[in-house]
Amino acid sequence: MRGVFSWPFSGRRRFDTLSAEEILALAISAEEEDSRIYALYAKRLRDSYPATAGMFEAMAAEEDAHRRRLIDLYRARFGDLILPIRREHVADFYDRRPVWLVENLPLDRIRAEAAAMEREAERFYRQAAARTTDAEVRALLGDLAAEEARHERDVEAMTEELRASGAASEEDLAARRQFILTWVQPGLAGLMDGSVSTLAPIFATAFATQDPWTTFLVGLSASVGAGISMGFTEAAHDDGKLSGRGSPVKRGLSCGVMTTIGGLGHALPYLIPHFWTATVIALAIVFVELWAIAWIQNRYMETPWRRAVFQVVLGGSLVLAAGILIGGG
């Protein structure tokens, strides 16, 4: 007899209340979704990371084979109409993160996400098999649990094999390069511009007026204005198709936000009403900002440490001194 499943229904069902039919239907929809996720990973990675894309294509095919086995058993036991139950209908069923969120992760994180997906699927099949009294359904679920465990080991083994062959190293290097081009480089340019270019107007205003609130307003307007300008400029001047620098929206967002942060760092202390207290704190923040930029240049852009210090710390100090002299004069 078919299990009872009201559709549509209010609320979410608990996993331990599902019948064998409902468990099979849930497993079918979960395998369909996992197969699509792996296929999307493969499509996204095919051009830049062909070895990893091939791994995900194989995993998508495996999940599709699981789906067919589940459907064959479901059809034999319960008929051709599969119950419309999905993971979001079950309160204690494992969730999948949205593909649009996961696919933008670094390559190592995507591989780790795939291994986590296989672990969750294995746990589901083992729990489902343990509470199912139907012998045929229980046998299939137990087999699939074992295969999902093997898939997790396969993901780890394939990753190690890629590393041993050098393919993973090349892909990781390409992923790091893409991360730097899309996020670090425009963000660093914005941070440098926001930190250095706002020094003169902020400290000139501070020493000319000795009014913390006026100085803060000038710093806020300079920082926000520079952030908007830099963000739109970065996004508009290169669509990333020829240069390979990635999404213009991501680059514009990184550049604009970091430009604003760079300027606000030494503007926020002027919310303190005492002028000299605010100025001393602002100068200390400037010192930290300039050395942090030099470190980022050395760490991610591989700029020699001495050159980074000369370019950023010395240059920023000159701009700061110009602002103080102009305002104090």
mmCIF file of C-alpha atoms in Angstrom:
data_model
loop_
_atom_site.group_PDB
_atom_site.id
_atom_site.type_symbol
_atom_site.label_atom_id
_atom_site.label_comp_id
_atom_site.label_asym_id
_atom_site.label_seq_id
_atom_site.Cartn_x
_atom_site.Cartn_y
_atom_site.Cartn_z
ATOM 1 C CA MET A 1 0.000 0.000 0.000
ATOM 2 C CA ARG A 2 1.259 3.459 -0.860
ATOM 3 C CA GLY A 3 2.492 5.630 2.003
ATOM 4 C CA VAL A 4 0.381 8.614 3.003
ATOM 5 C CA PHE A 5 1.847 11.946 1.931
ATOM 6 C CA SER A 6 -0.361 15.013 1.800
ATOM 7 C CA TRP A 7 0.589 17.488 -0.890
ATOM 8 C CA PRO A 8 0.694 20.380 -0.510
ATOM 9 C CA PHE A 9 1.141 20.397 3.263
ATOM 10 C CA SER A 10 1.883 22.998 5.913
ATOM 11 C CA GLY A 11 5.101 22.892 7.908
ATOM 12 C CA ARG A 12 8.001 20.466 7.473
ATOM 13 C CA ARG A 13 7.954 16.721 8.097
ATOM 14 C CA ARG A 14 10.400 15.021 10.452
ATOM 15 C CA PHE A 15 12.680 12.447 8.875
ATOM 16 C CA ASP A 16 11.715 9.698 11.316
ATOM 17 C CA THR A 17 8.042 10.004 10.281
ATOM 18 C CA LEU A 18 8.665 9.231 6.596
ATOM 19 C CA SER A 19 7.557 5.981 5.030
ATOM 20 C CA ALA A 20 9.744 3.814 2.796
ATOM 21 C CA GLU A 21 8.078 5.334 -0.262
ATOM 22 C CA GLU A 22 8.727 8.849 0.952
ATOM 23 C CA ILE A 23 12.357 8.038 1.783
ATOM 24 C CA LEU A 24 12.902 6.703 -1.740
ATOM 25 C CA ALA A 25 11.248 9.789 -3.252
ATOM 26 C CA LEU A 26 13.421 12.040 -1.080
ATOM 27 C CA ALA A 27 16.548 10.122 -2.091
ATOM 28 C CA ILE A 28 15.651 10.461 -5.780
ATOM 29 C CA SER A 29 15.260 14.243 -5.539
ATOM 30 C CA ALA A 30 18.491 14.533 -3.492
ATOM 31 C CA GLU A 31 20.477 12.539 -6.084
ATOM 32 C CA GLU A 32 19.024 14.643 -8.894
ATOM 33 C CA GLU A 33 20.101 17.833 -7.131
ATOM 34 C CA ASP A 34 23.590 16.541 -6.334
ATOM 35 C CA SER A 35 24.079 15.431 -9.938
ATOM 36 C CA ARG A 36 23.105 18.898 -11.182
ATOM 37 C CA ILE A 37 25.439 20.570 -8.670
ATOM 38 C CA TYR A 38 28.405 18.486 -9.797
ATOM 39 C CA ALA A 39 27.535 19.096 -13.456
ATOM 40 C CA LEU A 40 27.440 22.853 -12.802
ATOM 41 C CA TYR A 41 30.807 22.682 -11.046
ATOM 42 C CA ALA A 42 32.232 20.857 -14.055
ATOM 43 C CA LYS A 43 30.797 23.410 -16.485
ATOM 44 C CA ARG A 44 32.148 26.340 -14.508
ATOM 45 C CA LEU A 45 35.614 24.836 -14.065
ATOM 46 C CA ARG A 46 36.058 23.237 -17.493
ATOM 47 C CA ASP A 47 37.937 26.106 -19.150
ATOM 48 C CA SER A 48 40.274 26.988 -16.283
ATOM 49 C CA TYR A 49 40.600 23.693 -14.385
ATOM 50 C CA PRO A 50 39.969 20.805 -16.809
ATOM 51 C CA ALA A 51 41.328 18.083 -14.496
ATOM 52 C CA THR A 52 39.005 19.004 -11.636
ATOM 53 C CA ALA A 53 36.139 19.487 -14.090
ATOM 54 C CA GLY A 54 36.654 15.909 -15.280
ATOM 55 C CA MET A 55 36.443 14.724 -11.656
ATOM 56 C CA PHE A 56 33.117 16.494 -11.176
ATOM 57 C CA GLU A 57 31.751 15.154 -14.476
ATOM 58 C CA ALA A 58 32.482 11.617 -13.258
ATOM 59 C CA MET A 59 30.780 12.362 -9.929
ATOM 60 C CA ALA A 60 27.719 13.779 -11.693
ATOM 61 C CA ALA A 61 27.467 10.575 -13.744
ATOM 62 C CA GLU A 62 27.702 8.466 -10.567
ATOM 63 C CA GLU A 63 24.925 10.415 -8.859
ATOM 64 C CA ASP A 64 22.776 10.046 -11.959
ATOM 65 C CA ALA A 65 23.339 6.270 -11.880
ATOM 66 C CA HIS A 66 22.184 6.257 -8.234
ATOM 67 C CA ARG A 67 19.075 8.164 -9.245
ATOM 68 C CA ARG A 68 18.218 5.582 -11.920
ATOM 69 C CA ARG A 69 18.600 2.688 -9.460
ATOM 70 C CA LEU A 70 16.350 4.432 -6.959
ATOM 71 C CA ILE A 71 13.742 5.168 -9.629
ATOM 72 C CA ASP A 72 13.787 1.551 -10.836
ATOM 73 C CA LEU A 73 13.069 0.276 -7.329
ATOM 74 C CA TYR A 74 10.469 2.971 -6.718
ATOM 75 C CA ARG A 75 8.670 2.118 -9.949
ATOM 76 C CA ALA A 76 8.688 -1.601 -9.138
ATOM 77 C CA ARG A 77 7.331 -1.106 -5.629
ATOM 78 C CA PHE A 78 5.141 1.992 -5.749
ATOM 79 C CA GLY A 79 4.327 2.797 -9.383
ATOM 80 C CA ASP A 80 5.317 5.471 -11.871
ATOM 81 C CA LEU A 81 4.146 8.554 -9.955
ATOM 82 C CA ILE A 82 6.978 9.740 -7.710
ATOM 83 C CA LEU A 83 5.936 11.722 -4.638
ATOM 84 C CA PRO A 84 6.980 15.398 -4.883
ATOM 85 C CA ILE A 85 9.060 15.538 -1.714
ATOM 86 C CA ARG A 86 12.319 17.458 -1.553
ATOM 87 C CA ARG A 87 14.949 18.158 1.088
ATOM 88 C CA GLU A 88 13.351 21.479 2.097
ATOM 89 C CA HIS A 89 10.163 19.585 3.056
ATOM 90 C CA VAL A 90 11.988 17.579 5.756
ATOM 91 C CA ALA A 91 12.892 19.417 8.961
ATOM 92 C CA ASP A 92 16.002 17.455 9.962
ATOM 93 C CA PHE A 93 17.331 16.624 6.497
ATOM 94 C CA TYR A 94 20.744 17.982 5.502
ATOM 95 C CA ASP A 95 20.777 21.159 3.412
ATOM 96 C CA ARG A 96 22.820 22.078 0.395
ATOM 97 C CA ARG A 97 24.325 25.535 0.149
ATOM 98 C CA PRO A 98 23.168 27.507 -2.915
ATOM 99 C CA VAL A 99 25.279 26.747 -5.978
ATOM 100 C CA TRP A 100 25.783 30.461 -6.683
ATOM 101 C CA LEU A 101 27.419 30.753 -3.259
ATOM 102 C CA VAL A 102 29.587 27.638 -3.442
ATOM 103 C CA GLU A 103 30.754 27.995 -7.042
ATOM 104 C CA ASN A 104 32.526 31.259 -6.185
ATOM 105 C CA LEU A 105 34.669 29.588 -3.533
ATOM 106 C CA PRO A 106 38.372 28.890 -4.106
ATOM 107 C CA LEU A 107 39.199 25.610 -5.829
ATOM 108 C CA ASP A 108 40.295 23.807 -2.653
ATOM 109 C CA ARG A 109 37.081 24.817 -0.930
ATOM 110 C CA ILE A 110 34.991 23.495 -3.823
ATOM 111 C CA ARG A 111 36.762 20.124 -3.588
ATOM 112 C CA ALA A 112 36.215 20.107 0.179
ATOM 113 C CA GLU A 113 32.556 20.951 -0.367
ATOM 114 C CA ALA A 114 32.201 17.936 -2.668
ATOM 115 C CA ALA A 115 33.704 15.653 -0.017
ATOM 116 C CA ALA A 116 31.290 17.081 2.577
ATOM 117 C CA MET A 117 28.356 16.445 0.229
ATOM 118 C CA GLU A 118 29.361 12.786 -0.053
ATOM 119 C CA ARG A 119 29.655 12.468 3.744
ATOM 120 C CA GLU A 120 26.180 13.908 4.235
ATOM 121 C CA ALA A 121 24.715 11.600 1.598
ATOM 122 C CA GLU A 122 26.349 8.557 3.227
ATOM 123 C CA ARG A 123 24.960 9.544 6.637
ATOM 124 C CA PHE A 124 21.456 9.939 5.166
ATOM 125 C CA TYR A 125 21.513 6.520 3.498
ATOM 126 C CA ARG A 126 22.772 4.802 6.643
ATOM 127 C CA GLN A 127 20.110 6.443 8.800
ATOM 128 C CA ALA A 128 17.409 5.685 6.231
ATOM 129 C CA ALA A 129 18.489 2.048 5.921
ATOM 130 C CA ALA A 130 18.544 1.650 9.719
ATOM 131 C CA ARG A 131 14.910 2.699 10.099
ATOM 132 C CA THR A 132 13.473 0.997 7.010
ATOM 133 C CA THR A 133 11.849 -2.429 7.495
ATOM 134 C CA ASP A 134 11.341 -3.084 3.783
ATOM 135 C CA ALA A 135 14.141 -5.549 2.958
ATOM 136 C CA GLU A 136 14.593 -4.541 -0.690
ATOM 137 C CA VAL A 137 14.588 -0.817 0.070
ATOM 138 C CA ARG A 138 16.956 -1.360 2.994
ATOM 139 C CA ALA A 139 19.383 -3.316 0.819
ATOM 140 C CA LEU A 140 19.537 -0.585 -1.836
ATOM 141 C CA LEU A 141 19.954 2.184 0.732
ATOM 142 C CA GLY A 142 22.763 0.261 2.422
ATOM 143 C CA ASP A 143 24.507 -0.259 -0.908
ATOM 144 C CA LEU A 144 24.224 3.435 -1.741
ATOM 145 C CA ALA A 145 25.600 4.379 1.682
ATOM 146 C CA ALA A 146 28.660 2.246 0.982
ATOM 147 C CA GLU A 147 29.057 3.808 -2.461
ATOM 148 C CA GLU A 148 28.783 7.341 -1.090
ATOM 149 C CA ALA A 149 31.524 6.490 1.428
ATOM 150 C CA ARG A 150 33.633 5.224 -1.459
ATOM 151 C CA HIS A 151 32.910 8.442 -3.381
ATOM 152 C CA GLU A 152 34.236 10.515 -0.503
ATOM 153 C CA ARG A 153 37.436 8.495 -0.538
ATOM 154 C CA ASP A 154 37.532 8.808 -4.335
ATOM 155 C CA VAL A 155 37.333 12.605 -4.094
ATOM 156 C CA GLU A 156 40.286 12.630 -1.717
ATOM 157 C CA ALA A 157 42.179 10.093 -3.842
ATOM 158 C CA MET A 158 41.528 12.012 -7.063
ATOM 159 C CA THR A 159 42.660 15.222 -5.413
ATOM 160 C CA GLU A 160 45.883 13.541 -4.300
ATOM 161 C CA GLU A 161 46.321 12.053 -7.765
ATOM 162 C CA LEU A 162 45.906 15.487 -9.328
ATOM 163 C CA ARG A 163 48.505 16.892 -6.954
ATOM 164 C CA ALA A 164 50.905 14.051 -7.679
ATOM 165 C CA SER A 165 50.548 14.567 -11.424
ATOM 166 C CA GLY A 166 51.076 18.315 -11.079
ATOM 167 C CA ALA A 167 47.625 19.127 -12.479
ATOM 168 C CA ALA A 168 46.297 20.233 -9.092
ATOM 169 C CA SER A 169 49.348 22.415 -8.519
ATOM 170 C CA GLU A 170 48.790 24.113 -11.849
ATOM 171 C CA GLU A 171 45.091 24.526 -11.096
ATOM 172 C CA ASP A 172 45.783 25.852 -7.615
ATOM 173 C CA LEU A 173 48.262 28.322 -9.073
ATOM 174 C CA ALA A 174 45.673 29.433 -11.635
ATOM 175 C CA ALA A 175 43.045 29.746 -8.884
ATOM 176 C CA ARG A 176 45.407 31.851 -6.764
ATOM 177 C CA ARG A 177 46.201 34.029 -9.758
ATOM 178 C CA GLN A 178 42.484 34.520 -10.469
ATOM 179 C CA PHE A 179 41.809 35.376 -6.827
ATOM 180 C CA ILE A 180 44.584 37.968 -6.868
ATOM 181 C CA LEU A 181 43.438 39.496 -10.176
ATOM 182 C CA THR A 182 39.764 39.635 -9.205
ATOM 183 C CA TRP A 183 39.901 40.546 -5.525
ATOM 184 C CA VAL A 184 43.374 41.370 -4.181
ATOM 185 C CA GLN A 185 44.728 43.626 -6.934
ATOM 186 C CA PRO A 186 41.691 45.951 -7.212
ATOM 187 C CA GLY A 187 41.194 45.857 -3.438
ATOM 188 C CA LEU A 188 44.829 46.772 -2.848
ATOM 189 C CA ALA A 189 44.637 49.582 -5.401
ATOM 190 C CA GLY A 190 41.540 50.896 -3.636
ATOM 191 C CA LEU A 191 43.092 50.614 -0.186
ATOM 192 C CA MET A 192 46.199 52.485 -1.334
ATOM 193 C CA ASP A 193 44.170 55.202 -3.007
ATOM 194 C CA GLY A 194 41.774 55.570 -0.090
ATOM 195 C CA SER A 195 44.503 55.599 2.532
ATOM 196 C CA VAL A 196 47.034 57.835 0.784
ATOM 197 C CA SER A 197 44.919 60.216 -1.278
ATOM 198 C CA THR A 198 42.719 61.226 1.668
ATOM 199 C CA LEU A 199 45.640 61.975 3.992
ATOM 200 C CA ALA A 200 46.247 65.479 2.677
ATOM 201 C CA PRO A 201 42.633 66.775 2.738
ATOM 202 C CA ILE A 202 41.818 65.187 6.102
ATOM 203 C CA PHE A 203 44.909 66.409 7.966
ATOM 204 C CA ALA A 204 44.925 69.768 6.185
ATOM 205 C CA THR A 205 41.358 70.289 7.389
ATOM 206 C CA ALA A 206 42.242 69.040 10.860
ATOM 207 C CA PHE A 207 45.153 71.432 11.379
ATOM 208 C CA ALA A 208 43.443 74.330 9.616
ATOM 209 C CA THR A 209 40.235 74.190 11.645
ATOM 210 C CA GLN A 210 41.167 72.115 14.715
ATOM 211 C CA ASP A 211 37.500 71.105 14.630
ATOM 212 C CA PRO A 212 37.109 67.299 14.922
ATOM 213 C CA TRP A 213 33.539 67.222 13.574
ATOM 214 C CA THR A 214 34.376 69.263 10.465
ATOM 215 C CA THR A 215 37.432 67.084 9.902
ATOM 216 C CA PHE A 216 35.305 63.947 10.199
ATOM 217 C CA LEU A 217 32.768 65.252 7.661
ATOM 218 C CA VAL A 218 35.548 66.080 5.195
ATOM 219 C CA GLY A 219 37.099 62.639 5.718
ATOM 220 C CA LEU A 220 33.748 60.876 5.351
ATOM 221 C CA SER A 221 32.859 62.710 2.145
ATOM 222 C CA ALA A 222 36.352 62.184 0.684
ATOM 223 C CA SER A 223 36.323 58.470 1.543
ATOM 224 C CA VAL A 224 32.821 57.728 0.263
ATOM 225 C CA GLY A 225 33.290 59.839 -2.847
ATOM 226 C CA ALA A 226 36.623 58.180 -3.640
ATOM 227 C CA GLY A 227 35.116 54.741 -3.035
ATOM 228 C CA ILE A 228 32.236 55.350 -5.443
ATOM 229 C CA SER A 229 34.547 56.828 -8.064
ATOM 230 C CA MET A 230 37.167 54.071 -7.812
ATOM 231 C CA GLY A 231 34.560 51.318 -7.766
ATOM 232 C CA PHE A 232 32.794 52.509 -10.911
ATOM 233 C CA THR A 233 36.096 53.194 -12.659
ATOM 234 C CA GLU A 234 37.400 49.691 -11.938
ATOM 235 C CA ALA A 235 34.166 48.057 -13.072
ATOM 236 C CA ALA A 236 33.769 50.160 -16.212
ATOM 237 C CA HIS A 237 37.259 50.226 -17.671
ATOM 238 C CA ASP A 238 37.709 46.452 -18.108
ATOM 239 C CA ASP A 239 35.018 43.789 -18.542
ATOM 240 C CA GLY A 240 37.572 41.078 -17.772
ATOM 241 C CA LYS A 241 36.976 39.046 -20.938
ATOM 242 C CA LEU A 242 40.274 39.822 -22.641
ATOM 243 C CA SER A 243 42.390 40.527 -19.576
ATOM 244 C CA GLY A 244 41.117 37.514 -17.626
ATOM 245 C CA ARG A 245 40.792 39.645 -14.501
ATOM 246 C CA GLY A 246 37.356 38.282 -13.669
ATOM 247 C CA SER A 247 33.958 39.818 -13.065
ATOM 248 C CA PRO A 248 33.933 43.632 -13.301
ATOM 249 C CA VAL A 249 31.254 43.709 -10.589
ATOM 250 C CA LYS A 250 33.482 41.812 -8.146
ATOM 251 C CA ARG A 251 36.493 43.950 -8.978
ATOM 252 C CA GLY A 252 34.489 47.161 -8.693
ATOM 253 C CA LEU A 253 33.023 46.078 -5.370
ATOM 254 C CA SER A 254 36.441 45.128 -3.984
ATOM 255 C CA CYS A 255 38.039 48.361 -5.143
ATOM 256 C CA GLY A 256 35.205 50.624 -4.000
ATOM 257 C CA VAL A 257 34.797 49.082 -0.560
ATOM 258 C CA MET A 258 38.530 49.031 0.179
ATOM 259 C CA THR A 259 38.933 52.632 -1.015
ATOM 260 C CA THR A 260 36.228 53.737 1.400
ATOM 261 C CA ILE A 261 37.731 51.716 4.252
ATOM 262 C CA GLY A 262 41.179 53.146 3.539
ATOM 263 C CA GLY A 263 39.930 56.691 3.953
ATOM 264 C CA LEU A 264 37.599 56.070 6.876
ATOM 265 C CA GLY A 265 40.383 54.477 8.917
ATOM 266 C CA HIS A 266 41.955 57.809 9.812
ATOM 267 C CA ALA A 267 38.717 59.831 9.569
ATOM 268 C CA LEU A 268 36.769 57.944 12.240
ATOM 269 C CA PRO A 269 39.017 59.058 15.145
ATOM 270 C CA TYR A 270 37.718 62.591 14.596
ATOM 271 C CA LEU A 271 34.406 61.495 16.044
ATOM 272 C CA ILE A 272 36.289 62.040 19.309
ATOM 273 C CA PRO A 273 35.558 65.656 20.339
ATOM 274 C CA HIS A 274 39.072 66.361 21.694
ATOM 275 C CA PHE A 275 41.241 67.483 18.758
ATOM 276 C CA TRP A 276 44.683 66.325 19.877
ATOM 277 C CA THR A 277 43.432 62.962 21.169
ATOM 278 C CA ALA A 278 41.698 62.337 17.843
ATOM 279 C CA THR A 279 44.758 63.442 15.880
ATOM 280 C CA VAL A 280 47.188 61.217 17.774
ATOM 281 C CA ILE A 281 44.910 58.195 17.260
ATOM 282 C CA ALA A 282 44.477 59.074 13.575
ATOM 283 C CA LEU A 283 48.252 59.302 13.096
ATOM 284 C CA ALA A 284 48.705 55.903 14.763
ATOM 285 C CA ILE A 285 46.095 54.419 12.431
ATOM 286 C CA VAL A 286 47.863 55.939 9.417
ATOM 287 C CA PHE A 287 51.083 54.242 10.537
ATOM 288 C CA VAL A 288 49.315 50.861 10.764
ATOM 289 C CA GLU A 289 47.544 51.373 7.418
ATOM 290 C CA LEU A 290 50.703 52.156 5.487
ATOM 291 C CA TRP A 291 52.631 49.198 6.879
ATOM 292 C CA ALA A 292 49.641 46.912 6.298
ATOM 293 C CA ILE A 293 49.505 47.963 2.637
ATOM 294 C CA ALA A 294 53.226 47.309 2.281
ATOM 295 C CA TRP A 295 52.742 43.844 3.820
ATOM 296 C CA ILE A 296 49.855 43.018 1.462
ATOM 297 C CA GLN A 297 51.951 44.096 -1.512
ATOM 298 C CA ASN A 298 54.786 41.859 -0.377
ATOM 299 C CA ARG A 299 52.499 38.921 0.534
ATOM 300 C CA TYR A 300 50.175 38.774 -2.474
ATOM 301 C CA MET A 301 51.788 40.854 -5.222
ATOM 302 C CA GLU A 302 55.291 39.544 -4.438
ATOM 303 C CA THR A 303 56.653 43.084 -4.367
ATOM 304 C CA PRO A 304 60.082 43.137 -2.723
ATOM 305 C CA TRP A 305 59.742 44.326 0.863
ATOM 306 C CA ARG A 306 62.071 47.307 0.507
ATOM 307 C CA ARG A 307 60.326 48.527 -2.626
ATOM 308 C CA ALA A 308 56.909 48.154 -0.998
ATOM 309 C CA VAL A 309 58.039 50.147 2.016
ATOM 310 C CA PHE A 310 59.591 52.825 -0.195
ATOM 311 C CA GLN A 311 56.510 53.134 -2.395
ATOM 312 C CA VAL A 312 53.845 53.081 0.297
ATOM 313 C CA VAL A 313 55.294 54.170 3.616
ATOM 314 C CA LEU A 314 57.580 56.885 2.264
ATOM 315 C CA GLY A 315 55.016 58.102 -0.268
ATOM 316 C CA GLY A 316 52.208 58.140 2.302
ATOM 317 C CA SER A 317 54.407 59.953 4.814
ATOM 318 C CA LEU A 318 55.138 62.681 2.252
ATOM 319 C CA VAL A 319 51.411 63.112 1.509
ATOM 320 C CA LEU A 320 50.671 63.248 5.248
ATOM 321 C CA ALA A 321 53.382 65.834 5.797
ATOM 322 C CA ALA A 322 52.039 67.940 2.918
ATOM 323 C CA GLY A 323 48.561 67.931 4.442
ATOM 324 C CA ILE A 324 49.833 68.933 7.876
ATOM 325 C CA LEU A 325 52.024 71.707 6.461
ATOM 326 C CA ILE A 326 49.237 73.084 4.299
ATOM 327 C CA GLY A 327 46.702 72.988 7.119
ATOM 328 C CA GLY A 328 49.105 74.302 9.728
ATOM 329 C CA GLY A 329 50.264 77.145 7.548
#
